[in-house]
């Protein structure tokens, strides 16, 4: 739908059946403008600022803002001068009293967190849990308990939850809430009962791929300010990937693009959980790195701590294992960059802990296999850590709220 300026009368007046569509679109424009990053976080836009940014009349903006304040989506935040002359206007911001919940199921943990409409992660809870091979019902029940704790904390803080997003490490069908294939969880064709996670939330809960969520979080809260086109590689038990092109996630026609963990980097390599052979995951997944470094069995967090300690101590086996992973990661990134015309690579997940040791190996590999395509300055380490997928899932829910503001009113 193309949204023009509001018309106040005359020949440009929209047809009666379209007036509500135009108003809905203009509400979205106001919210989108308020959601834009501010150069000075202490200076909030006024109604006059919004009129200038959106091209709407001041009268239209005042009416739209009143509706959004009444809906509890926008809050007035004190006086802010409109210019050199005239009385101060009233600063506006997205409400911090309403929010969305991001959730993640991974192989060895679950997590949930509350993101307010202003984009601040107010609550973040993680629970270690060995989920590989567990029934989806038991994992969802555990997650529901964690989400209930987050919801109770949000309620105590006076924050109303409007919806949520759940990130899972596998191929998903968002429309039906189905995990099509999550080899590391051993889930295939599983329909998740999402409605029980946030009962009563008007926007409900949507299912997303974990790596895509992390790539979006990087776009919104991380290196998206530096790169417009990049491959995001998420290291966990498996290896996931997300493609961002023109500052937009590219998921492909079936939502399965970016599966870099299952790009073949050595046809004679070991068997992979996906049923293939020689996939990147078999060289750069956690198990492959731990085994190569000689780190014994244990919880993933404990083994990662041990690996980090060995790297910092200059242990040759650990450094070799991480360099080997970076070499193959660079091969996969080189192929992806050439195919998709990408100019940057961002490493997230467990790769952030290995950054100083794995990034140089990735740079060398890219120079060997795709010279001049992705330079050293365009290989970046994410700073979002383990919260990336959760932030992306919550951010997607937040944007769904901002894209459909009508009908949302504060709860009792």
Short mmCIF file of C-alpha atoms in Angstrom, two decimals:
data_model
loop_
_atom_site.label_atom_id
_atom_site.label_comp_id
_atom_site.label_asym_id
_atom_site.label_seq_id
_atom_site.Cartn_x
_atom_site.Cartn_y
_atom_site.Cartn_z
CA UNK A 1 0.00 0.00 0.00
CA UNK A 2 1.35 3.42 -0.96
CA UNK A 3 0.89 6.00 1.76
CA UNK A 4 0.79 9.65 0.77
CA UNK A 5 0.28 12.75 2.87
CA UNK A 6 -3.01 13.18 4.66
CA UNK A 7 -5.42 15.33 2.70
CA UNK A 8 -7.61 17.79 4.51
CA UNK A 9 -10.19 18.23 1.76
CA UNK A 10 -10.73 19.08 -1.89
CA UNK A 11 -9.95 16.96 -4.91
CA UNK A 12 -7.24 14.96 -3.12
CA UNK A 13 -9.62 13.61 -0.45
CA UNK A 14 -9.42 9.79 -0.26
CA UNK A 15 -12.48 7.74 -1.04
CA UNK A 16 -14.61 6.99 2.06
CA UNK A 17 -13.67 3.32 2.04
CA UNK A 18 -9.97 4.18 2.17
CA UNK A 19 -9.92 6.80 4.95
CA UNK A 20 -9.29 4.20 7.65
CA UNK A 21 -6.50 2.60 5.61
CA UNK A 22 -4.79 5.97 5.23
CA UNK A 23 -5.13 6.70 8.95
CA UNK A 24 -3.75 3.27 9.85
CA UNK A 25 -0.81 3.85 7.55
CA UNK A 26 -0.13 7.25 9.07
CA UNK A 27 -0.17 5.80 12.59
CA UNK A 28 2.50 3.37 11.44
CA UNK A 29 4.54 6.24 9.98
CA UNK A 30 4.46 8.08 13.30
CA UNK A 31 5.55 4.96 15.21
CA UNK A 32 8.28 4.20 12.69
CA UNK A 33 9.64 7.74 13.06
CA UNK A 34 9.68 7.44 16.86
CA UNK A 35 11.48 4.09 16.55
CA UNK A 36 14.36 5.59 14.54
CA UNK A 37 17.66 5.85 16.44
CA UNK A 38 18.24 9.29 17.96
CA UNK A 39 21.59 11.04 17.51
CA UNK A 40 21.13 12.43 21.03
CA UNK A 41 19.29 9.92 23.24
CA UNK A 42 18.33 12.69 25.66
CA UNK A 43 16.48 14.72 23.00
CA UNK A 44 13.04 13.39 22.12
CA UNK A 45 11.05 14.44 19.05
CA UNK A 46 8.04 16.73 19.37
CA UNK A 47 4.83 16.78 17.38
CA UNK A 48 6.36 19.49 15.18
CA UNK A 49 9.41 17.27 14.57
CA UNK A 50 7.16 14.39 13.54
CA UNK A 51 5.22 16.63 11.15
CA UNK A 52 8.49 17.67 9.51
CA UNK A 53 9.79 14.09 9.26
CA UNK A 54 6.61 12.51 7.91
CA UNK A 55 5.25 15.35 5.75
CA UNK A 56 1.93 15.21 7.59
CA UNK A 57 0.19 18.37 8.77
CA UNK A 58 0.65 19.41 12.39
CA UNK A 59 -3.07 18.95 12.97
CA UNK A 60 -2.95 15.40 11.62
CA UNK A 61 0.10 14.57 13.73
CA UNK A 62 -1.55 15.91 16.87
CA UNK A 63 -4.62 13.76 16.24
CA UNK A 64 -2.55 10.65 15.49
CA UNK A 65 -0.31 11.14 18.51
CA UNK A 66 -3.36 11.54 20.76
CA UNK A 67 -4.65 8.19 19.52
CA UNK A 68 -1.28 6.51 20.12
CA UNK A 69 -0.98 8.00 23.61
CA UNK A 70 -4.51 6.79 24.37
CA UNK A 71 -3.52 3.31 23.11
CA UNK A 72 -0.54 3.29 25.49
CA UNK A 73 2.00 2.99 22.67
CA UNK A 74 3.45 6.51 22.95
CA UNK A 75 4.27 8.53 26.05
CA UNK A 76 4.90 12.22 26.60
CA UNK A 77 8.28 12.81 28.22
CA UNK A 78 8.57 16.44 29.26
CA UNK A 79 9.25 19.69 27.45
CA UNK A 80 11.52 19.92 24.41
CA UNK A 81 12.11 23.18 22.52
CA UNK A 82 10.90 23.12 18.92
CA UNK A 83 13.29 25.82 17.77
CA UNK A 84 14.86 29.15 18.67
CA UNK A 85 11.52 30.80 19.23
CA UNK A 86 8.17 29.85 20.59
CA UNK A 87 7.17 27.83 23.60
CA UNK A 88 8.69 24.39 24.16
CA UNK A 89 6.95 21.42 22.64
CA UNK A 90 6.35 18.14 24.45
CA UNK A 91 8.86 15.36 23.84
CA UNK A 92 7.50 12.00 22.69
CA UNK A 93 8.82 8.45 22.94
CA UNK A 94 7.61 4.91 22.53
CA UNK A 95 6.10 3.66 25.75
CA UNK A 96 8.31 1.81 28.21
CA UNK A 97 5.20 0.51 29.98
CA UNK A 98 4.35 -1.92 27.20
CA UNK A 99 6.62 -4.55 25.73
CA UNK A 100 7.15 -7.85 23.97
CA UNK A 101 8.82 -11.10 24.98
CA UNK A 102 11.66 -12.73 23.07
CA UNK A 103 12.27 -16.44 23.61
CA UNK A 104 14.86 -18.95 22.45
CA UNK A 105 15.11 -22.73 22.51
CA UNK A 106 18.61 -23.98 21.84
CA UNK A 107 20.26 -27.37 22.22
CA UNK A 108 21.65 -26.71 25.69
CA UNK A 109 19.57 -23.85 27.09
CA UNK A 110 16.31 -21.93 26.93
CA UNK A 111 15.93 -18.20 27.47
CA UNK A 112 13.29 -15.48 27.67
CA UNK A 113 13.45 -11.71 27.96
CA UNK A 114 11.29 -8.61 27.92
CA UNK A 115 11.93 -5.81 25.41
CA UNK A 116 10.02 -2.59 25.97
CA UNK A 117 8.66 -0.65 23.01
CA UNK A 118 11.58 1.75 23.25
CA UNK A 119 13.93 -1.13 22.42
CA UNK A 120 15.49 -1.69 25.87
CA UNK A 121 15.94 -5.26 27.08
CA UNK A 122 14.49 -4.94 30.58
CA UNK A 123 14.58 -8.61 31.66
CA UNK A 124 16.71 -11.52 30.43
CA UNK A 125 16.58 -15.02 31.95
CA UNK A 126 18.50 -18.11 30.78
CA UNK A 127 18.16 -21.68 32.00
CA UNK A 128 20.62 -24.43 31.08
CA UNK A 129 18.77 -27.44 29.70
CA UNK A 130 19.90 -30.39 27.61
CA UNK A 131 17.18 -30.28 24.95
CA UNK A 132 18.65 -32.62 22.34
CA UNK A 133 16.22 -35.50 21.88
CA UNK A 134 13.76 -34.19 24.47
CA UNK A 135 10.11 -34.15 23.47
CA UNK A 136 8.92 -30.79 22.17
CA UNK A 137 6.13 -30.87 24.76
CA UNK A 138 8.52 -31.12 27.70
CA UNK A 139 10.79 -28.36 26.35
CA UNK A 140 7.83 -26.08 25.69
CA UNK A 141 6.52 -26.72 29.21
CA UNK A 142 9.91 -25.72 30.63
CA UNK A 143 9.96 -22.61 28.46
CA UNK A 144 6.40 -21.71 29.50
CA UNK A 145 7.51 -21.73 33.13
CA UNK A 146 10.44 -19.41 32.36
CA UNK A 147 8.18 -17.08 30.35
CA UNK A 148 5.68 -17.02 33.22
CA UNK A 149 8.47 -15.83 35.52
CA UNK A 150 9.38 -13.05 33.06
CA UNK A 151 5.71 -12.09 32.69
CA UNK A 152 5.28 -11.91 36.47
CA UNK A 153 8.34 -9.67 36.76
CA UNK A 154 7.03 -7.48 33.95
CA UNK A 155 3.63 -7.19 35.64
CA UNK A 156 5.28 -6.20 38.91
CA UNK A 157 7.10 -3.44 37.01
CA UNK A 158 3.84 -2.23 35.45
CA UNK A 159 4.69 -3.41 31.93
CA UNK A 160 1.96 -4.91 29.75
CA UNK A 161 3.04 -7.63 27.30
CA UNK A 162 1.62 -7.28 23.77
CA UNK A 163 3.16 -10.29 22.00
CA UNK A 164 6.28 -12.32 21.51
CA UNK A 165 8.63 -14.24 19.25
CA UNK A 166 10.31 -17.63 19.66
CA UNK A 167 13.63 -18.50 18.00
CA UNK A 168 14.52 -22.15 17.30
CA UNK A 169 17.72 -23.55 15.69
CA UNK A 170 16.18 -25.11 12.62
CA UNK A 171 14.05 -24.62 9.53
CA UNK A 172 10.62 -23.30 10.49
CA UNK A 173 7.27 -22.44 8.95
CA UNK A 174 6.25 -19.26 10.75
CA UNK A 175 2.68 -19.31 9.45
CA UNK A 176 1.85 -22.71 10.93
CA UNK A 177 4.22 -22.62 13.89
CA UNK A 178 5.98 -25.73 12.60
CA UNK A 179 9.61 -26.75 13.11
CA UNK A 180 10.23 -28.42 9.76
CA UNK A 181 13.70 -29.68 10.65
CA UNK A 182 15.95 -29.05 13.65
CA UNK A 183 18.58 -31.82 13.44
CA UNK A 184 20.46 -30.80 16.57
CA UNK A 185 17.25 -30.95 18.61
CA UNK A 186 16.15 -34.08 16.71
CA UNK A 187 12.83 -32.41 15.90
CA UNK A 188 11.24 -32.91 12.49
CA UNK A 189 7.78 -31.77 11.39
CA UNK A 190 6.87 -30.61 14.90
CA UNK A 191 3.95 -28.22 15.42
CA UNK A 192 4.61 -26.15 18.55
CA UNK A 193 1.79 -25.03 20.84
CA UNK A 194 2.70 -21.36 20.84
CA UNK A 195 -0.55 -19.95 22.20
CA UNK A 196 0.18 -21.21 25.71
CA UNK A 197 3.36 -19.16 26.07
CA UNK A 198 1.74 -15.72 26.34
CA UNK A 199 -1.96 -16.26 27.02
CA UNK A 200 -3.92 -13.05 26.58
CA UNK A 201 -1.24 -11.18 24.63
CA UNK A 202 -3.10 -9.50 21.73
CA UNK A 203 -0.37 -10.15 19.15
CA UNK A 204 0.32 -13.77 20.19
CA UNK A 205 3.66 -15.51 19.58
CA UNK A 206 5.38 -16.15 16.24
CA UNK A 207 8.03 -18.80 15.48
CA UNK A 208 11.34 -17.84 13.84
CA UNK A 209 14.66 -19.36 12.82
CA UNK A 210 17.37 -18.69 15.43
CA UNK A 211 20.09 -17.53 13.03
CA UNK A 212 17.71 -15.22 11.15
CA UNK A 213 16.71 -13.65 14.45
CA UNK A 214 20.35 -13.14 15.40
CA UNK A 215 21.05 -11.58 11.98
CA UNK A 216 18.15 -9.16 12.50
CA UNK A 217 19.33 -8.29 15.99
CA UNK A 218 22.73 -7.47 14.50
CA UNK A 219 21.00 -5.25 11.92
CA UNK A 220 18.96 -3.38 14.53
CA UNK A 221 21.27 -3.28 17.52
CA UNK A 222 24.77 -4.14 16.27
CA UNK A 223 26.86 -3.90 13.11
CA UNK A 224 23.87 -2.95 10.95
CA UNK A 225 25.08 0.64 11.29
CA UNK A 226 28.35 -0.39 9.59
CA UNK A 227 27.19 -2.92 6.98
CA UNK A 228 24.15 -3.06 4.71
CA UNK A 229 24.97 -6.41 3.07
CA UNK A 230 26.45 -9.19 5.17
CA UNK A 231 26.46 -12.84 6.12
CA UNK A 232 25.78 -13.40 9.81
CA UNK A 233 27.21 -16.69 11.10
CA UNK A 234 25.84 -17.93 14.41
CA UNK A 235 27.92 -20.52 16.26
CA UNK A 236 26.16 -22.74 18.77
CA UNK A 237 26.07 -26.54 18.94
CA UNK A 238 25.39 -26.21 15.23
CA UNK A 239 26.25 -23.38 12.88
CA UNK A 240 23.47 -21.14 11.56
CA UNK A 241 23.47 -18.25 9.15
CA UNK A 242 21.41 -15.26 8.12
CA UNK A 243 21.66 -13.09 5.00
CA UNK A 244 21.12 -9.34 5.19
CA UNK A 245 20.91 -7.57 1.82
CA UNK A 246 20.16 -3.86 1.54
CA UNK A 247 19.60 -3.74 5.32
CA UNK A 248 16.83 -6.32 5.01
CA UNK A 249 16.79 -9.99 5.94
CA UNK A 250 16.76 -12.25 2.89
CA UNK A 251 15.22 -15.59 3.83
CA UNK A 252 14.35 -16.87 0.37
CA UNK A 253 10.98 -18.03 -1.01
CA UNK A 254 10.63 -20.81 1.57
CA UNK A 255 12.36 -19.00 4.44
CA UNK A 256 15.38 -21.31 4.31
CA UNK A 257 18.10 -19.13 2.79
CA UNK A 258 21.32 -18.56 4.72
CA UNK A 259 21.82 -22.13 5.99
CA UNK A 260 25.59 -21.72 5.85
CA UNK A 261 26.16 -24.41 8.46
CA UNK A 262 25.17 -27.00 5.86
CA UNK A 263 27.25 -25.61 3.02
CA UNK A 264 29.68 -28.35 1.97
CA UNK A 265 33.27 -27.23 2.61
CA UNK A 266 34.94 -30.64 2.20
CA UNK A 267 33.14 -33.33 0.15
CA UNK A 268 35.25 -36.02 1.82
CA UNK A 269 34.54 -34.68 5.31
CA UNK A 270 32.61 -36.35 8.14
CA UNK A 271 28.90 -37.16 8.15
CA UNK A 272 26.63 -34.34 9.30
CA UNK A 273 23.44 -34.43 11.40
CA UNK A 274 21.54 -33.08 8.37
CA UNK A 275 22.21 -36.31 6.48
CA UNK A 276 24.88 -34.78 4.26
CA UNK A 277 28.65 -34.92 4.47
CA UNK A 278 31.44 -32.39 4.91
CA UNK A 279 29.19 -29.52 6.03
CA UNK A 280 30.68 -26.47 7.73
CA UNK A 281 28.99 -27.54 10.96
CA UNK A 282 31.17 -30.65 11.14
CA UNK A 283 34.25 -28.42 11.29
CA UNK A 284 33.04 -25.27 13.10
CA UNK A 285 30.26 -26.49 15.39
CA UNK A 286 30.94 -26.66 19.12
CA UNK A 287 31.44 -30.42 19.21
CA UNK A 288 33.95 -30.34 16.37
CA UNK A 289 36.01 -27.57 17.99
CA UNK A 290 35.92 -29.11 21.46
CA UNK A 291 36.97 -32.50 20.10
CA UNK A 292 39.81 -31.02 18.06
CA UNK A 293 41.01 -29.06 21.10
CA UNK A 294 40.88 -32.16 23.32
CA UNK A 295 38.28 -30.76 25.71
CA UNK A 296 36.41 -33.58 27.53
CA UNK A 297 32.64 -33.98 27.81
CA UNK A 298 30.66 -31.64 30.05
CA UNK A 299 28.12 -28.87 29.78
CA UNK A 300 28.51 -26.59 26.78
CA UNK A 301 29.06 -23.52 28.96
CA UNK A 302 31.77 -25.23 31.01
CA UNK A 303 33.54 -26.51 27.89
CA UNK A 304 33.41 -23.08 26.29
CA UNK A 305 34.91 -21.56 29.42
CA UNK A 306 37.69 -24.15 29.31
CA UNK A 307 38.34 -23.47 25.62
CA UNK A 308 38.54 -19.73 26.27
CA UNK A 309 40.99 -20.27 29.12
CA UNK A 310 43.18 -22.47 26.91
CA UNK A 311 43.14 -19.90 24.11
CA UNK A 312 44.13 -17.12 26.48
CA UNK A 313 46.94 -19.32 27.83
CA UNK A 314 48.29 -19.89 24.32
CA UNK A 315 47.47 -23.62 24.24
CA UNK A 316 48.58 -24.93 20.84
CA UNK A 317 45.80 -27.53 20.45
CA UNK A 318 43.05 -25.01 21.25
CA UNK A 319 44.48 -22.38 18.91
CA UNK A 320 44.83 -24.97 16.14
CA UNK A 321 41.24 -26.16 16.61
CA UNK A 322 39.82 -22.65 16.41
CA UNK A 323 42.04 -21.73 13.44
CA UNK A 324 40.88 -24.87 11.63
CA UNK A 325 37.24 -23.88 12.26
CA UNK A 326 37.97 -20.37 10.97
CA UNK A 327 39.60 -21.75 7.84
CA UNK A 328 36.51 -23.73 6.87
CA UNK A 329 34.22 -20.92 7.96
CA UNK A 330 36.09 -18.66 5.56
CA UNK A 331 35.60 -21.15 2.72
CA UNK A 332 31.82 -21.15 3.30
CA UNK A 333 31.75 -17.37 3.65
CA UNK A 334 33.74 -16.91 0.44
CA UNK A 335 31.27 -19.02 -1.55
CA UNK A 336 28.30 -17.23 0.00
CA UNK A 337 29.79 -13.78 -0.58
CA UNK A 338 30.47 -14.51 -4.26
CA UNK A 339 27.03 -16.02 -4.82
CA UNK A 340 25.06 -13.30 -3.01
CA UNK A 341 27.34 -10.30 -3.73
CA UNK A 342 27.97 -9.68 -0.03
CA UNK A 343 30.76 -7.47 1.27
CA UNK A 344 30.92 -8.31 4.99
CA UNK A 345 30.80 -11.20 7.48
CA UNK A 346 29.67 -10.94 11.12
CA UNK A 347 30.50 -13.74 13.56
CA UNK A 348 28.14 -14.35 16.49
CA UNK A 349 27.23 -17.00 19.04
CA UNK A 350 30.19 -18.94 20.42
CA UNK A 351 32.43 -17.36 17.78
CA UNK A 352 32.33 -14.12 19.80
CA UNK A 353 34.30 -15.83 22.59
CA UNK A 354 36.84 -17.03 20.04
CA UNK A 355 36.99 -13.73 18.18
CA UNK A 356 40.68 -12.81 18.54
CA UNK A 357 41.72 -16.30 17.40
CA UNK A 358 39.09 -17.23 14.81
CA UNK A 359 38.75 -13.88 12.97
CA UNK A 360 42.33 -13.90 11.60
CA UNK A 361 41.80 -17.42 10.23
CA UNK A 362 38.55 -16.33 8.56
CA UNK A 363 40.32 -13.30 7.05
CA UNK A 364 43.12 -15.48 5.67
CA UNK A 365 40.67 -17.96 4.19
CA UNK A 366 38.61 -15.22 2.57
CA UNK A 367 41.78 -13.74 1.07
CA UNK A 368 42.67 -17.15 -0.39
CA UNK A 369 39.25 -18.08 -1.79
CA UNK A 370 37.59 -14.72 -2.46
CA UNK A 371 40.35 -12.12 -2.79
CA UNK A 372 39.05 -8.56 -2.77
CA UNK A 373 35.45 -9.57 -2.02
CA UNK A 374 35.42 -9.28 1.79
CA UNK A 375 38.34 -7.32 3.20
CA UNK A 376 39.77 -7.65 6.72
CA UNK A 377 37.89 -4.56 7.96
CA UNK A 378 34.63 -6.19 6.89
CA UNK A 379 35.00 -9.27 9.12
CA UNK A 380 33.38 -8.27 12.42
CA UNK A 381 32.66 -9.92 15.76
CA UNK A 382 29.16 -9.41 17.18
CA UNK A 383 28.93 -7.74 20.57
CA UNK A 384 25.43 -9.06 21.31
CA UNK A 385 26.58 -12.36 22.78
CA UNK A 386 24.03 -15.00 23.72
CA UNK A 387 21.17 -12.49 23.66
CA UNK A 388 21.24 -12.02 19.86
CA UNK A 389 18.57 -14.53 18.84
CA UNK A 390 16.31 -13.52 21.71
CA UNK A 391 16.71 -9.84 20.79
CA UNK A 392 15.89 -10.59 17.16
CA UNK A 393 12.78 -12.57 18.07
CA UNK A 394 11.62 -9.81 20.42
CA UNK A 395 12.49 -7.12 17.88
CA UNK A 396 10.39 -8.88 15.25
CA UNK A 397 7.45 -8.95 17.66
CA UNK A 398 8.00 -5.28 18.48
CA UNK A 399 7.90 -4.35 14.80
CA UNK A 400 4.69 -6.37 14.37
CA UNK A 401 3.14 -4.29 17.13
CA UNK A 402 4.32 -1.03 15.57
CA UNK A 403 3.00 -2.13 12.18
CA UNK A 404 -0.51 -2.85 13.51
CA UNK A 405 -1.20 -0.30 16.26
CA UNK A 406 -4.95 -0.04 15.94
CA UNK A 407 -7.03 -2.09 18.32
CA UNK A 408 -4.35 -2.03 21.03
CA UNK A 409 -5.56 -0.42 24.24
CA UNK A 410 -4.06 -0.61 27.70
CA UNK A 411 -5.30 -3.56 29.71
CA UNK A 412 -7.34 -3.17 32.88
#
